[in-house]
mmCIF file of C-alpha atoms in Angstrom:
data_model
loop_
_atom_site.group_PDB
_atom_site.id
_atom_site.type_symbol
_atom_site.label_atom_id
_atom_site.label_comp_id
_atom_site.label_asym_id
_atom_site.label_seq_id
_atom_site.Cartn_x
_atom_site.Cartn_y
_atom_site.Cartn_z
ATOM 1 C CA MET A 1 56.873 -9.322 187.311
ATOM 2 C CA LYS A 2 56.912 -6.905 184.378
ATOM 3 C CA LEU A 3 56.369 -8.204 180.870
ATOM 4 C CA ALA A 4 58.273 -6.376 178.137
ATOM 5 C CA TRP A 5 59.577 -6.816 174.617
ATOM 6 C CA GLY A 6 63.226 -7.684 174.083
ATOM 7 C CA PRO A 7 65.898 -5.273 172.780
ATOM 8 C CA ASP A 8 65.614 -6.501 169.174
ATOM 9 C CA GLU A 9 61.877 -5.815 169.159
ATOM 10 C CA GLU A 10 62.416 -2.348 170.618
ATOM 11 C CA VAL A 11 64.943 -1.543 167.866
ATOM 12 C CA PHE A 12 62.349 -2.679 165.357
ATOM 13 C CA ARG A 13 59.756 -0.446 167.041
ATOM 14 C CA ASP A 14 62.108 2.548 166.945
ATOM 15 C CA GLU A 15 62.574 2.069 163.192
ATOM 16 C CA LEU A 16 58.814 1.960 162.723
ATOM 17 C CA VAL A 17 58.213 5.054 164.852
ATOM 18 C CA ALA A 18 60.861 6.997 162.936
ATOM 19 C CA PHE A 19 59.191 6.027 159.660
ATOM 20 C CA LEU A 20 55.735 7.024 160.912
ATOM 21 C CA GLU A 21 56.963 10.366 162.192
ATOM 22 C CA ALA A 22 58.565 11.096 158.829
ATOM 23 C CA HIS A 23 55.906 9.798 156.452
ATOM 24 C CA ALA A 24 52.433 9.411 158.024
ATOM 25 C CA PRO A 25 50.088 12.072 156.579
ATOM 26 C CA PRO A 26 48.013 14.250 158.937
ATOM 27 C CA GLU A 27 44.808 12.467 157.911
ATOM 28 C CA ALA A 28 46.248 9.156 159.151
ATOM 29 C CA ARG A 29 47.155 10.518 162.582
ATOM 30 C CA VAL A 30 43.561 11.160 163.684
ATOM 31 C CA LEU A 31 42.360 8.709 166.323
ATOM 32 C CA ARG A 32 39.012 7.378 165.101
ATOM 33 C CA ASP A 33 36.380 5.455 167.030
ATOM 34 C CA PHE A 34 34.912 4.306 163.737
ATOM 35 C CA ARG A 35 35.167 5.138 160.054
ATOM 36 C CA THR A 36 31.745 5.971 158.719
ATOM 37 C CA GLY A 37 31.109 8.723 156.225
ATOM 38 C CA ASP A 38 34.540 10.288 156.732
ATOM 39 C CA ALA A 39 34.995 10.866 153.033
ATOM 40 C CA GLY A 40 31.413 11.133 151.831
ATOM 41 C CA ASP A 41 31.165 9.408 148.455
ATOM 42 C CA ASP A 42 34.950 9.119 148.218
ATOM 43 C CA VAL A 43 35.076 5.627 149.686
ATOM 44 C CA ILE A 44 38.887 5.462 149.560
ATOM 45 C CA PRO A 45 40.252 9.031 149.623
ATOM 46 C CA ARG A 46 43.438 9.903 147.753
ATOM 47 C CA TRP A 47 45.528 10.358 150.897
ATOM 48 C CA ALA A 48 44.686 6.796 151.972
ATOM 49 C CA ARG A 49 45.683 5.359 148.601
ATOM 50 C CA GLU A 50 48.987 7.241 148.635
ATOM 51 C CA TRP A 51 49.668 6.253 152.248
ATOM 52 C CA GLN A 52 49.081 2.565 151.524
ATOM 53 C CA ALA A 53 51.472 2.751 148.555
ATOM 54 C CA THR A 54 54.073 4.501 150.729
ATOM 55 C CA LEU A 55 53.855 1.754 153.343
ATOM 56 C CA PHE A 56 54.283 -0.893 150.651
ATOM 57 C CA ASP A 57 57.236 0.824 149.002
ATOM 58 C CA HIS A 58 59.080 1.134 152.336
ATOM 59 C CA GLY A 59 58.374 -2.422 153.477
ATOM 60 C CA TRP A 60 55.883 -1.457 156.192
ATOM 61 C CA MET A 61 52.580 -2.601 154.669
ATOM 62 C CA ILE A 62 52.770 -6.228 155.823
ATOM 63 C CA PRO A 63 56.156 -6.493 157.582
ATOM 64 C CA GLY A 64 56.147 -10.300 157.692
ATOM 65 C CA TYR A 65 56.066 -10.522 153.897
ATOM 66 C CA PRO A 66 59.185 -10.245 151.692
ATOM 67 C CA PRO A 67 60.026 -6.843 150.138
ATOM 68 C CA GLU A 68 58.367 -7.671 146.815
ATOM 69 C CA LEU A 69 55.095 -8.039 148.744
ATOM 70 C CA GLY A 70 55.398 -4.870 150.782
ATOM 71 C CA GLY A 71 57.271 -6.265 153.763
ATOM 72 C CA ARG A 72 60.702 -6.803 155.285
ATOM 73 C CA ASN A 73 60.648 -10.474 156.343
ATOM 74 C CA ALA A 74 59.780 -9.545 159.925
ATOM 75 C CA THR A 75 59.337 -12.245 162.550
ATOM 76 C CA PRO A 76 55.875 -12.973 163.998
ATOM 77 C CA VAL A 77 56.830 -11.145 167.207
ATOM 78 C CA GLN A 78 58.003 -8.108 165.225
ATOM 79 C CA THR A 79 54.716 -8.211 163.307
ATOM 80 C CA LEU A 80 52.816 -8.097 166.570
ATOM 81 C CA VAL A 81 54.923 -5.132 167.743
ATOM 82 C CA TYR A 82 54.082 -3.415 164.445
ATOM 83 C CA LEU A 83 50.349 -4.050 164.816
ATOM 84 C CA GLU A 84 50.380 -2.797 168.394
ATOM 85 C CA GLU A 85 52.237 0.395 167.565
ATOM 86 C CA MET A 86 49.942 1.191 164.652
ATOM 87 C CA ALA A 87 46.876 0.488 166.782
ATOM 88 C CA HIS A 88 48.212 2.541 169.700
ATOM 89 C CA ARG A 89 48.668 5.526 167.418
ATOM 90 C CA GLY A 90 45.388 4.878 165.626
ATOM 91 C CA ILE A 91 47.134 4.964 162.241
ATOM 92 C CA PRO A 92 45.410 2.813 159.606
ATOM 93 C CA ARG A 93 47.431 0.873 157.099
ATOM 94 C CA SER A 94 44.633 1.028 154.590
ATOM 95 C CA LEU A 95 41.024 2.099 154.213
ATOM 96 C CA HIS A 96 40.618 -0.835 151.827
ATOM 97 C CA PHE A 97 40.950 -3.930 153.994
ATOM 98 C CA PRO A 98 39.793 -6.717 151.620
ATOM 99 C CA GLY A 99 42.711 -6.374 149.207
ATOM 100 C CA HIS A 100 45.591 -6.824 151.642
ATOM 101 C CA GLY A 101 43.728 -8.663 154.400
ATOM 102 C CA ILE A 102 41.687 -11.278 152.527
ATOM 103 C CA VAL A 103 42.411 -11.386 148.789
ATOM 104 C CA ALA A 104 46.214 -11.285 148.812
ATOM 105 C CA PRO A 105 46.821 -13.978 151.458
ATOM 106 C CA SER A 106 44.170 -16.188 149.848
ATOM 107 C CA LEU A 107 45.752 -15.850 146.408
ATOM 108 C CA LEU A 108 49.203 -16.549 147.820
ATOM 109 C CA GLU A 109 47.959 -19.661 149.602
ATOM 110 C CA PHE A 110 45.435 -21.094 147.145
ATOM 111 C CA GLY A 111 46.016 -19.390 143.778
ATOM 112 C CA ASN A 112 47.986 -20.611 140.790
ATOM 113 C CA GLU A 113 51.145 -18.859 139.616
ATOM 114 C CA GLU A 114 49.296 -16.333 137.459
ATOM 115 C CA GLN A 115 46.825 -15.515 140.249
ATOM 116 C CA ARG A 116 49.599 -15.060 142.802
ATOM 117 C CA ARG A 117 50.990 -12.307 140.584
ATOM 118 C CA LEU A 118 47.855 -10.291 141.428
ATOM 119 C CA ALA A 119 48.791 -10.138 145.116
ATOM 120 C CA PRO A 120 51.321 -7.227 145.092
ATOM 121 C CA ALA A 121 48.825 -4.815 143.488
ATOM 122 C CA ALA A 122 46.167 -5.876 146.005
ATOM 123 C CA ILE A 123 48.515 -5.224 148.924
ATOM 124 C CA ARG A 124 49.768 -1.890 147.562
ATOM 125 C CA GLY A 125 46.221 -0.753 146.841
ATOM 126 C CA ASP A 126 46.749 -0.396 143.106
ATOM 127 C CA THR A 127 43.872 -2.824 142.509
ATOM 128 C CA ILE A 128 40.687 -2.339 144.511
ATOM 129 C CA TRP A 129 38.837 -5.534 145.415
ATOM 130 C CA CYS A 130 35.426 -6.263 146.838
ATOM 131 C CA ILE A 131 34.358 -9.529 148.470
ATOM 132 C CA GLY A 132 31.245 -11.263 147.153
ATOM 133 C CA MET A 133 30.077 -13.175 150.200
ATOM 134 C CA SER A 134 26.896 -11.798 151.800
ATOM 135 C CA GLU A 135 23.560 -12.269 150.042
ATOM 136 C CA PRO A 136 19.983 -11.295 150.961
ATOM 137 C CA ASN A 137 19.412 -14.749 152.506
ATOM 138 C CA ALA A 138 23.010 -15.639 153.299
ATOM 139 C CA GLY A 139 24.698 -13.089 155.514
ATOM 140 C CA SER A 140 26.884 -14.581 158.196
ATOM 141 C CA ASP A 141 25.781 -18.057 157.066
ATOM 142 C CA LEU A 142 27.880 -18.122 153.900
ATOM 143 C CA ALA A 143 27.087 -21.775 153.267
ATOM 144 C CA SER A 144 23.516 -20.761 152.389
ATOM 145 C CA LEU A 145 24.588 -18.654 149.407
ATOM 146 C CA ARG A 146 22.487 -18.986 146.238
ATOM 147 C CA THR A 147 24.436 -17.100 143.582
ATOM 148 C CA ARG A 148 24.998 -19.795 140.982
ATOM 149 C CA ALA A 149 27.698 -20.385 138.412
ATOM 150 C CA GLU A 150 26.971 -22.792 135.600
ATOM 151 C CA VAL A 151 30.113 -24.778 134.825
ATOM 152 C CA HIS A 152 31.293 -25.030 131.228
ATOM 153 C CA ASP A 153 34.582 -26.292 129.811
ATOM 154 C CA ASP A 154 36.090 -22.832 129.300
ATOM 155 C CA ARG A 155 33.896 -20.530 131.390
ATOM 156 C CA PHE A 156 31.408 -20.023 134.192
ATOM 157 C CA VAL A 157 28.097 -18.207 133.769
ATOM 158 C CA VAL A 158 27.114 -16.411 136.980
ATOM 159 C CA ASN A 159 23.624 -15.360 138.054
ATOM 160 C CA GLY A 160 22.584 -14.039 141.447
ATOM 161 C CA GLN A 161 22.920 -11.181 143.901
ATOM 162 C CA LYS A 162 25.341 -10.038 146.578
ATOM 163 C CA VAL A 163 24.567 -7.384 149.189
ATOM 164 C CA TRP A 164 26.406 -5.265 151.779
ATOM 165 C CA THR A 165 29.389 -5.485 149.436
ATOM 166 C CA SER A 166 31.972 -2.989 150.654
ATOM 167 C CA TYR A 167 33.910 -1.044 147.984
ATOM 168 C CA ALA A 168 31.821 -2.498 145.134
ATOM 169 C CA THR A 169 31.223 1.008 143.763
ATOM 170 C CA VAL A 170 34.956 1.511 143.161
ATOM 171 C CA ALA A 171 36.280 -2.047 142.908
ATOM 172 C CA GLN A 172 38.006 -3.352 139.809
ATOM 173 C CA ARG A 173 37.721 -7.016 140.787
ATOM 174 C CA CYS A 174 35.492 -9.139 143.001
ATOM 175 C CA PHE A 175 36.472 -12.192 145.039
ATOM 176 C CA CYS A 176 33.144 -13.889 144.431
ATOM 177 C CA TYR A 177 31.848 -17.023 146.127
ATOM 178 C CA VAL A 178 29.338 -18.928 144.011
ATOM 179 C CA ARG A 179 27.498 -22.237 144.096
ATOM 180 C CA THR A 180 28.774 -24.534 141.369
ATOM 181 C CA ASP A 181 27.074 -27.741 142.538
ATOM 182 C CA PRO A 182 23.524 -27.068 143.766
ATOM 183 C CA ALA A 183 22.995 -30.762 144.534
ATOM 184 C CA ALA A 184 25.858 -30.946 147.040
ATOM 185 C CA PRO A 185 25.470 -30.328 150.795
ATOM 186 C CA LYS A 186 25.511 -26.603 151.485
ATOM 187 C CA HIS A 187 29.105 -26.461 152.788
ATOM 188 C CA ARG A 188 30.219 -28.182 149.592
ATOM 189 C CA GLY A 189 29.660 -27.230 146.013
ATOM 190 C CA ILE A 190 30.934 -23.666 146.551
ATOM 191 C CA SER A 191 33.682 -22.215 144.357
ATOM 192 C CA LEU A 192 35.661 -18.985 144.363
ATOM 193 C CA LEU A 193 35.915 -16.883 141.200
ATOM 194 C CA ILE A 194 37.839 -13.734 140.322
ATOM 195 C CA VAL A 195 35.320 -11.519 138.548
ATOM 196 C CA ASP A 196 36.289 -8.356 136.669
ATOM 197 C CA MET A 197 33.766 -5.720 137.732
ATOM 198 C CA ASP A 198 33.503 -4.230 134.233
ATOM 199 C CA THR A 199 32.216 -7.529 132.815
ATOM 200 C CA PRO A 200 28.865 -7.175 130.989
ATOM 201 C CA GLY A 201 25.918 -8.244 133.122
ATOM 202 C CA ILE A 202 27.153 -6.747 136.428
ATOM 203 C CA GLU A 203 25.061 -3.991 138.014
ATOM 204 C CA VAL A 204 26.191 -2.186 141.171
ATOM 205 C CA ARG A 205 23.613 -0.277 143.227
ATOM 206 C CA PRO A 206 25.007 1.820 146.103
ATOM 207 C CA LEU A 207 23.376 1.462 149.524
ATOM 208 C CA ARG A 208 23.393 4.799 151.325
ATOM 209 C CA HIS A 209 22.970 4.461 155.080
ATOM 210 C CA ILE A 210 21.800 6.945 157.658
ATOM 211 C CA THR A 211 25.197 8.640 158.031
ATOM 212 C CA GLY A 212 25.073 9.665 154.364
ATOM 213 C CA ALA A 213 27.917 7.426 153.234
ATOM 214 C CA ALA A 214 27.491 4.904 150.426
ATOM 215 C CA ASP A 215 30.323 2.473 151.136
ATOM 216 C CA PHE A 216 28.064 -0.576 150.757
ATOM 217 C CA ALA A 217 26.351 -1.782 147.620
ATOM 218 C CA GLU A 218 24.168 -4.452 146.091
ATOM 219 C CA VAL A 219 25.740 -6.321 143.191
ATOM 220 C CA PHE A 220 23.587 -8.112 140.616
ATOM 221 C CA PHE A 221 24.962 -10.748 138.223
ATOM 222 C CA THR A 222 22.989 -11.542 135.082
ATOM 223 C CA ASP A 223 24.577 -14.136 132.761
ATOM 224 C CA VAL A 224 28.052 -12.881 133.673
ATOM 225 C CA VAL A 225 30.714 -14.854 131.828
ATOM 226 C CA VAL A 226 33.864 -15.605 133.844
ATOM 227 C CA PRO A 227 36.825 -17.384 132.207
ATOM 228 C CA ARG A 228 37.610 -20.822 133.607
ATOM 229 C CA GLU A 229 41.138 -19.706 134.510
ATOM 230 C CA HIS A 230 39.632 -17.246 137.018
ATOM 231 C CA LEU A 231 38.730 -20.136 139.326
ATOM 232 C CA VAL A 232 40.786 -19.940 142.541
ATOM 233 C CA GLY A 233 41.727 -23.320 143.956
ATOM 234 C CA GLY A 234 39.758 -26.401 142.967
ATOM 235 C CA LEU A 235 36.222 -26.615 141.679
ATOM 236 C CA HIS A 236 33.725 -26.873 144.569
ATOM 237 C CA ASP A 237 36.559 -26.101 147.039
ATOM 238 C CA GLY A 238 35.444 -22.596 148.006
ATOM 239 C CA TRP A 239 34.442 -23.385 151.585
ATOM 240 C CA ARG A 240 37.974 -24.451 152.501
ATOM 241 C CA ILE A 241 39.319 -21.248 150.976
ATOM 242 C CA THR A 242 36.903 -18.968 152.784
ATOM 243 C CA THR A 243 37.748 -20.441 156.189
ATOM 244 C CA GLY A 244 41.386 -19.688 155.435
ATOM 245 C CA SER A 245 40.490 -16.181 154.254
ATOM 246 C CA LEU A 246 38.625 -15.347 157.460
ATOM 247 C CA ALA A 247 41.468 -16.730 159.561
ATOM 248 C CA HIS A 248 43.819 -14.254 157.874
ATOM 249 C CA GLU A 249 41.283 -11.471 158.391
ATOM 250 C CA ARG A 250 41.017 -11.964 162.136
ATOM 251 C CA ALA A 251 44.637 -12.828 162.888
ATOM 252 C CA GLY A 252 45.584 -9.177 163.481
ATOM 253 C CA LEU A 253 42.269 -7.328 163.737
ATOM 254 C CA TRP A 254 41.979 -8.100 167.435
ATOM 255 C CA VAL A 255 44.987 -5.838 168.130
ATOM 256 C CA GLU A 256 43.197 -2.802 166.742
ATOM 257 C CA GLY A 257 39.972 -3.777 168.489
ATOM 258 C CA VAL A 258 41.581 -4.151 171.921
ATOM 259 C CA ALA A 259 43.590 -0.933 171.502
ATOM 260 C CA ARG A 260 40.371 0.926 170.696
ATOM 261 C CA LEU A 261 38.754 -0.502 173.835
ATOM 262 C CA GLU A 262 41.688 0.627 175.965
ATOM 263 C CA ARG A 263 41.562 4.162 174.531
ATOM 264 C CA THR A 264 37.807 4.292 175.073
ATOM 265 C CA ILE A 265 38.144 3.254 178.718
ATOM 266 C CA THR A 266 40.774 5.948 179.300
ATOM 267 C CA ASP A 267 38.442 8.519 177.739
ATOM 268 C CA LEU A 268 35.562 7.278 179.894
ATOM 269 C CA VAL A 269 37.641 7.933 183.004
ATOM 270 C CA ASP A 270 38.254 11.491 181.770
ATOM 271 C CA LEU A 271 34.544 11.886 181.021
ATOM 272 C CA ALA A 272 33.601 10.688 184.506
ATOM 273 C CA ARG A 273 35.937 13.272 186.023
ATOM 274 C CA ARG A 274 34.480 16.066 183.887
ATOM 275 C CA ARG A 275 30.953 15.053 184.871
ATOM 276 C CA GLY A 276 31.868 14.927 188.559
ATOM 277 C CA VAL A 277 31.030 11.233 189.005
ATOM 278 C CA ALA A 278 34.539 9.749 189.176
ATOM 279 C CA GLY A 279 34.083 9.096 192.885
ATOM 280 C CA ASP A 280 30.776 7.265 192.509
ATOM 281 C CA PRO A 281 31.398 3.640 193.597
ATOM 282 C CA THR A 282 29.092 2.230 190.924
ATOM 283 C CA VAL A 283 30.858 4.145 188.176
ATOM 284 C CA ARG A 284 34.264 3.165 189.520
ATOM 285 C CA ARG A 285 33.265 -0.494 189.630
ATOM 286 C CA ARG A 286 31.981 -0.454 186.041
ATOM 287 C CA LEU A 287 35.131 1.244 184.777
ATOM 288 C CA ALA A 288 37.344 -1.203 186.675
ATOM 289 C CA THR A 289 35.398 -4.158 185.275
ATOM 290 C CA ALA A 290 35.786 -2.808 181.749
ATOM 291 C CA TYR A 291 39.532 -2.360 182.300
ATOM 292 C CA GLU A 292 39.834 -5.956 183.519
ATOM 293 C CA GLU A 293 37.894 -7.257 180.515
ATOM 294 C CA ALA A 294 40.060 -5.336 178.034
ATOM 295 C CA ALA A 295 43.253 -6.576 179.725
ATOM 296 C CA SER A 296 41.968 -10.143 179.591
ATOM 297 C CA LEU A 297 41.151 -9.800 175.898
ATOM 298 C CA ARG A 298 44.657 -8.557 175.173
ATOM 299 C CA ALA A 299 46.142 -11.558 176.989
ATOM 300 C CA LEU A 300 43.824 -13.884 175.063
ATOM 301 C CA GLY A 301 44.872 -12.181 171.824
ATOM 302 C CA TYR A 302 48.528 -12.863 172.597
ATOM 303 C CA LYS A 303 47.700 -16.526 173.135
ATOM 304 C CA GLY A 304 45.805 -16.769 169.848
ATOM 305 C CA PHE A 305 48.511 -14.916 167.919
ATOM 306 C CA ALA A 306 51.140 -17.310 169.266
ATOM 307 C CA GLY A 307 49.150 -20.239 167.903
ATOM 308 C CA PHE A 308 48.516 -18.542 164.568
ATOM 309 C CA ALA A 309 52.220 -17.710 164.208
ATOM 310 C CA ARG A 310 52.970 -21.432 164.576
ATOM 311 C CA ALA A 311 50.505 -22.147 161.738
ATOM 312 C CA SER A 312 48.023 -23.766 164.122
ATOM 313 C CA SER A 313 44.392 -22.835 164.588
ATOM 314 C CA ALA A 314 43.519 -19.829 166.724
ATOM 315 C CA PRO A 315 39.964 -20.316 168.033
ATOM 316 C CA GLU A 316 40.543 -17.357 170.337
ATOM 317 C CA HIS A 317 40.016 -15.033 167.378
ATOM 318 C CA SER A 318 36.337 -15.955 167.028
ATOM 319 C CA TYR A 319 35.795 -15.095 170.680
ATOM 320 C CA LEU A 320 37.840 -11.893 170.400
ATOM 321 C CA LYS A 321 35.784 -10.685 167.442
ATOM 322 C CA MET A 322 32.573 -11.166 169.417
ATOM 323 C CA ALA A 323 33.867 -9.903 172.761
ATOM 324 C CA THR A 324 35.574 -6.724 171.504
ATOM 325 C CA SER A 325 32.520 -5.624 169.527
ATOM 326 C CA GLU A 326 30.113 -6.265 172.400
ATOM 327 C CA LEU A 327 32.338 -4.664 175.041
ATOM 328 C CA GLY A 328 32.812 -1.647 172.786
ATOM 329 C CA GLN A 329 29.072 -1.204 172.475
ATOM 330 C CA SER A 330 28.646 -1.355 176.263
ATOM 331 C CA LEU A 331 31.410 1.239 176.753
ATOM 332 C CA TYR A 332 29.678 3.772 174.509
ATOM 333 C CA GLU A 333 26.438 3.093 176.349
ATOM 334 C CA LEU A 334 28.239 3.859 179.619
ATOM 335 C CA GLY A 335 29.480 7.099 178.071
ATOM 336 C CA MET A 336 25.881 8.071 177.348
ATOM 337 C CA GLU A 337 24.832 7.204 180.894
ATOM 338 C CA LEU A 338 27.618 9.315 182.408
ATOM 339 C CA GLN A 339 26.221 12.362 180.590
ATOM 340 C CA GLY A 340 22.783 11.946 182.090
ATOM 341 C CA ALA A 341 20.051 13.817 180.235
ATOM 342 C CA TYR A 342 22.536 14.974 177.589
ATOM 343 C CA GLY A 343 23.580 11.419 176.710
ATOM 344 C CA SER A 344 21.811 11.422 173.350
ATOM 345 C CA VAL A 345 22.620 15.038 172.436
ATOM 346 C CA VAL A 346 25.011 15.571 169.523
ATOM 347 C CA ASP A 347 25.051 19.386 169.764
ATOM 348 C CA PRO A 348 28.735 20.176 170.511
ATOM 349 C CA GLU A 349 27.697 23.057 172.808
ATOM 350 C CA ARG A 350 25.633 20.770 175.038
ATOM 351 C CA GLY A 351 26.678 17.183 174.432
ATOM 352 C CA GLU A 352 30.097 15.700 175.111
ATOM 353 C CA GLU A 353 32.597 15.507 172.264
ATOM 354 C CA GLY A 354 30.154 16.277 169.484
ATOM 355 C CA GLY A 355 27.929 13.295 170.171
ATOM 356 C CA ARG A 356 30.809 10.817 170.122
ATOM 357 C CA TRP A 357 29.278 8.499 172.701
ATOM 358 C CA SER A 358 25.773 8.268 171.290
ATOM 359 C CA THR A 359 27.053 7.910 167.725
ATOM 360 C CA GLY A 360 29.526 5.252 168.831
ATOM 361 C CA PHE A 361 26.757 3.374 170.616
ATOM 362 C CA PHE A 362 24.572 3.164 167.524
ATOM 363 C CA VAL A 363 27.441 2.445 165.135
ATOM 364 C CA GLY A 364 28.500 -0.250 167.599
ATOM 365 C CA PHE A 365 25.497 -2.335 166.612
ATOM 366 C CA ALA A 366 27.072 -2.758 163.176
ATOM 367 C CA SER A 367 30.262 -4.178 164.671
ATOM 368 C CA THR A 368 28.289 -7.049 166.233
ATOM 369 C CA ILE A 369 26.975 -7.918 162.756
ATOM 370 C CA ALA A 370 29.747 -7.187 160.232
ATOM 371 C CA GLY A 371 32.257 -9.967 159.646
ATOM 372 C CA GLY A 372 30.043 -12.557 161.314
ATOM 373 C CA THR A 373 27.295 -11.827 163.811
ATOM 374 C CA SER A 374 27.763 -12.439 167.511
ATOM 375 C CA GLU A 375 25.177 -15.214 167.263
ATOM 376 C CA VAL A 376 27.202 -17.002 164.580
ATOM 377 C CA GLN A 377 30.399 -16.536 166.587
ATOM 378 C CA ARG A 378 28.726 -18.142 169.600
ATOM 379 C CA ASN A 379 27.746 -21.135 167.475
ATOM 380 C CA ILE A 380 31.312 -21.463 166.187
ATOM 381 C CA ILE A 381 32.725 -21.289 169.695
ATOM 382 C CA ALA A 382 30.191 -23.758 171.072
ATOM 383 C CA GLN A 383 30.537 -26.348 168.320
ATOM 384 C CA ARG A 384 34.119 -26.076 167.064
ATOM 385 C CA VAL A 385 35.963 -24.922 170.181
ATOM 386 C CA LEU A 386 34.001 -26.388 173.081
ATOM 387 C CA GLY A 387 32.689 -29.400 171.170
ATOM 388 C CA LEU A 388 29.117 -28.923 172.361
ATOM 389 C CA PRO A 389 26.374 -30.827 170.538
ATOM 390 C CA ARG A 390 23.870 -29.129 168.273
ATOM 391 C CA SER A 391 20.523 -28.537 169.929
#
């Protein structure tokens, strides 16, 4: 049996490919293992902003949305074809994920009429957003956040700190989760505010990591006044909104993650041949196991996407987030092992591919933390999917 898309989906794919061939800039056609420090201090380079706007204007930014939101009313299956083709080619839609992936769908689902009007600019990339979730003592455990917002009739007054806030150095607005009822249980009493980043009392401190890039930041709030109309959804209803936001985030990310795994496995086979170990039974077994795991993850992704497209829950996405990041890390480690003594060398004259495998291995640790640590994902799977009791 051979599984394949139908003729309508292939026509849709041909239209997409023709558009990409005509419009995708050279910078978008580079297959990347990871995006760290590509642009130095230019967190969102100009080509990426222009490319995102081009996708929106031609209805290819989020195909399932209507044209006024950067789409073409595509079906869920067509959307999946789109995601697969983009992932296969390694072409990013955006280097600013929060705006189109978290903020816009959350505003469209939970915002009032005025707030929903902010969605097109977020999707097109005209407005840069950051997400105020992580704090020094509340990373993956968002319910432990301590940033407080005093509630007044016409305003909120925010005090606290966020950390590891992507794009905060260039963002115009922040989707900020705050505690509005400190007496409530920790999953309650949280609210979501839209905060203008030029409001007095906000201080942004870039966090420069070892690669030299400064795409993270700390954000400090000192008596920051936020108008009452900037509340998204109901007061103290932020937890329900954030679970919906993360569901939107992960609904399509697995496609890119699995495609990256498949490309990495193909490149590992080529590396094994160059190193003269392709015939080693241990190497062959490890490569075959990795191939089987990636194929299984793709099948699981299809199952989860089918559920998500029917507006039901997709618990598979929590597992896929954890499994793709951990398998990716193990693949880069295998790449280092295949090089032997040169596994940790980044000198292009001695190491393989300019240190791709060692760099990917170390950057891979971040992927098991960002967006929810593997430990948190295991708890979610155990408690909410398998129904296991708390220890």
